[in-house]
């Protein structure tokens, strides 16, 4: 959250992503869905202002998996989901580090077994 809140461009991008996500989610509802939402009084939970993972405070972050899924989805606003991009970058970095560690261990094991 500190990274997001300290970067005005990232925050603007994330706000666009949340707004687009909320609109797209609402547009996916069928007439039957809308009727059920109204009957059960779920409108506040599905309000257009609610973004990725239903978040209403766009300066905060929750559910990193939802941000990653939105970013990868190619849906409306997905490319603005900077948090999803950061999550993907972190995963790629972790995989690279793991691969480097694994390769180093393999080489060490091979060197240790050579006569």
PDB file of C-alpha atoms in Angstrom, residues 3 10 13-14 16-17 64 66-72 77-93:
ATOM      1  CA  UNK A   3       4.235   1.912  -2.729  1.00  0.00           C
ATOM      2  CA  UNK A  10       0.343   4.353  -9.967  1.00  0.00           C
ATOM      3  CA  UNK A  13      -3.812   3.991 -12.790  1.00  0.00           C
ATOM      4  CA  UNK A  14      -5.193   1.805 -10.022  1.00  0.00           C
ATOM      5  CA  UNK A  16      -8.970   3.659 -13.312  1.00  0.00           C
ATOM      6  CA  UNK A  17      -8.587  -0.114 -12.991  1.00  0.00           C
ATOM      7  CA  UNK A  64      -3.329  -9.878  -4.509  1.00  0.00           C
ATOM      8  CA  UNK A  66      -7.588 -10.958  -7.608  1.00  0.00           C
ATOM      9  CA  UNK A  67      -5.363  -8.124  -8.835  1.00  0.00           C
ATOM     10  CA  UNK A  68      -3.137 -10.583 -10.676  1.00  0.00           C
ATOM     11  CA  UNK A  69      -6.142 -12.316 -12.240  1.00  0.00           C
ATOM     12  CA  UNK A  70      -7.576  -8.979 -13.374  1.00  0.00           C
ATOM     13  CA  UNK A  71      -4.242  -7.875 -14.820  1.00  0.00           C
ATOM     14  CA  UNK A  72      -3.861 -11.140 -16.748  1.00  0.00           C
ATOM     15  CA  UNK A  77      -8.986  -1.708 -17.099  1.00  0.00           C
ATOM     16  CA  UNK A  78      -6.696  -4.709 -16.704  1.00  0.00           C
ATOM     17  CA  UNK A  79      -3.632  -2.927 -18.070  1.00  0.00           C
ATOM     18  CA  UNK A  80      -4.201  -0.145 -15.526  1.00  0.00           C
ATOM     19  CA  UNK A  81      -4.025  -2.654 -12.670  1.00  0.00           C
ATOM     20  CA  UNK A  82      -0.540  -1.730 -11.525  1.00  0.00           C
ATOM     21  CA  UNK A  83      -0.851  -3.897  -8.408  1.00  0.00           C
ATOM     22  CA  UNK A  84      -1.492  -6.937 -10.594  1.00  0.00           C
ATOM     23  CA  UNK A  85       1.588  -6.026 -12.637  1.00  0.00           C
ATOM     24  CA  UNK A  86       3.674  -5.694  -9.474  1.00  0.00           C
ATOM     25  CA  UNK A  87       2.473  -9.104  -8.267  1.00  0.00           C
ATOM     26  CA  UNK A  88       3.414 -10.700 -11.587  1.00  0.00           C
ATOM     27  CA  UNK A  89       6.833  -9.032 -11.522  1.00  0.00           C
ATOM     28  CA  UNK A  90       7.416 -10.318  -7.978  1.00  0.00           C
ATOM     29  CA  UNK A  91       6.442 -13.862  -8.979  1.00  0.00           C
ATOM     30  CA  UNK A  92       8.746 -13.772 -11.995  1.00  0.00           C
ATOM     31  CA  UNK A  93      11.609 -12.529  -9.817  1.00  0.00           C
TER      32      UNK A  93
END
